[in-house]
Amino acid sequence: MPDIQQMLQQAQQMQQQLMVAQQELADAEVSGNAGGGLVTATVSGAGELKALTIDPKVIDPEDPDTLADLVVAAVRDANTNAQELAQRTMGPLAGGLGGGFQLPGM
């Protein structure tokens, strides 16, 4: 049976790894697009919208709803990609916590 000191040290190491992974996610940028690339959204790994690129040929003053739909779809796609990145990054660390033990912020 491992002693309590070892368990506390392992928990502290895991917390440090989680903090590093969370920072990496915050710094990462992920893109998503819609309309065959006519609209591209870039979000941080944490899901914060960083950039939005709109091809001028999709801008139609007579049809703003299509552009709005494409923007929403591109942001949604980028956020889905960011969630997948977060799962790949945090999943192995969170899985190592086991038994309902959770660190703050998780």
Coordinates of C-alpha atoms in Angstrom, one line a residue:
M1 CA 0.0 0.0 0.0
P2 CA 1.5 3.4 -1.0
D3 CA 2.1 5.8 1.8
I4 CA 0.2 9.1 2.0
Q5 CA 3.3 11.2 1.1
Q6 CA 3.7 9.3 -2.2
M7 CA 0.0 9.8 -3.0
L8 CA 0.2 13.5 -2.2
Q9 CA 3.3 13.9 -4.4
Q10 CA 1.6 12.1 -7.3
A11 CA -1.5 14.3 -6.9
Q12 CA 0.7 17.4 -7.0
Q13 CA 2.5 16.2 -10.1
M14 CA -0.9 15.5 -11.8
Q15 CA -2.2 18.9 -10.9
Q16 CA 0.9 20.5 -12.4
Q17 CA 0.4 18.5 -15.6
L18 CA -3.2 19.6 -15.8
M19 CA -2.2 23.2 -15.3
V20 CA 0.3 22.9 -18.2
A21 CA -2.2 21.2 -20.4
Q22 CA -4.9 23.9 -19.7
Q23 CA -2.4 26.6 -20.6
E24 CA -1.5 24.8 -23.8
L25 CA -5.2 24.6 -24.7
A26 CA -5.6 28.3 -24.0
D27 CA -2.7 29.1 -26.2
A28 CA -3.7 26.7 -29.0
E29 CA -5.7 27.9 -32.0
V30 CA -8.1 25.7 -34.0
S31 CA -10.0 26.6 -37.1
G32 CA -13.4 25.6 -38.5
N33 CA -15.1 26.5 -41.7
A34 CA -18.4 26.5 -43.6
G35 CA -19.5 27.0 -47.2
G36 CA -16.5 25.1 -48.5
G37 CA -14.1 27.5 -46.8
L38 CA -16.0 30.7 -47.6
V39 CA -16.1 31.5 -43.9
T40 CA -13.4 30.4 -41.5
A41 CA -13.5 30.8 -37.7
T42 CA -10.4 30.5 -35.5
V43 CA -10.9 29.8 -31.8
S44 CA -8.5 29.1 -28.9
G45 CA -8.4 25.6 -27.5
A46 CA -10.6 27.0 -24.7
G47 CA -13.3 28.0 -27.3
E48 CA -12.6 31.8 -27.4
L49 CA -13.2 33.3 -30.9
K50 CA -9.9 34.7 -32.1
A51 CA -10.5 35.4 -35.8
L52 CA -13.2 35.3 -38.5
T53 CA -12.4 35.3 -42.2
I54 CA -15.2 35.9 -44.7
D55 CA -14.6 35.6 -48.4
P56 CA -16.0 38.7 -50.1
K57 CA -18.0 36.7 -52.7
V58 CA -20.3 35.4 -49.9
I59 CA -21.3 38.9 -48.8
D60 CA -24.6 39.6 -50.4
P61 CA -26.5 42.7 -49.1
E62 CA -29.7 41.1 -50.3
D63 CA -29.2 37.9 -48.3
P64 CA -27.6 38.6 -44.9
D65 CA -29.2 35.4 -43.5
T66 CA -27.0 33.1 -45.5
L67 CA -23.8 34.9 -44.3
A68 CA -25.1 34.8 -40.7
D69 CA -25.7 31.0 -41.1
L70 CA -22.3 30.4 -42.5
V71 CA -20.6 32.4 -39.6
V72 CA -22.6 30.4 -37.0
A73 CA -21.7 27.1 -38.8
A74 CA -18.0 28.0 -39.0
V75 CA -17.8 29.0 -35.3
R76 CA -19.6 25.8 -34.4
D77 CA -17.2 23.8 -36.4
A78 CA -14.2 25.5 -34.8
N79 CA -15.6 24.9 -31.3
T80 CA -16.2 21.3 -32.1
N81 CA -12.6 21.0 -33.2
A82 CA -11.5 22.8 -30.0
Q83 CA -13.5 20.4 -27.9
E84 CA -11.9 17.4 -29.6
L85 CA -8.4 19.0 -29.0
A86 CA -9.3 19.4 -25.3
Q87 CA -10.4 15.8 -25.1
R88 CA -7.2 14.6 -26.6
T89 CA -5.1 16.9 -24.4
M90 CA -7.0 16.6 -21.1
G91 CA -8.5 13.1 -21.5
P92 CA -5.4 11.1 -20.5
L93 CA -4.7 13.3 -17.5
A94 CA -8.3 13.4 -16.3
G95 CA -8.6 9.6 -16.7
G96 CA -5.6 9.2 -14.4
L97 CA -7.4 10.8 -11.5
G98 CA -9.8 7.9 -11.1
G99 CA -12.1 7.2 -8.2
G100 CA -14.0 10.6 -8.2
F101 CA -10.9 12.5 -7.1
Q102 CA -11.1 15.9 -8.9
L103 CA -8.7 18.8 -8.9
P104 CA -10.0 22.4 -8.7
G105 CA -11.0 23.7 -12.1
M106 CA -11.8 20.3 -13.6

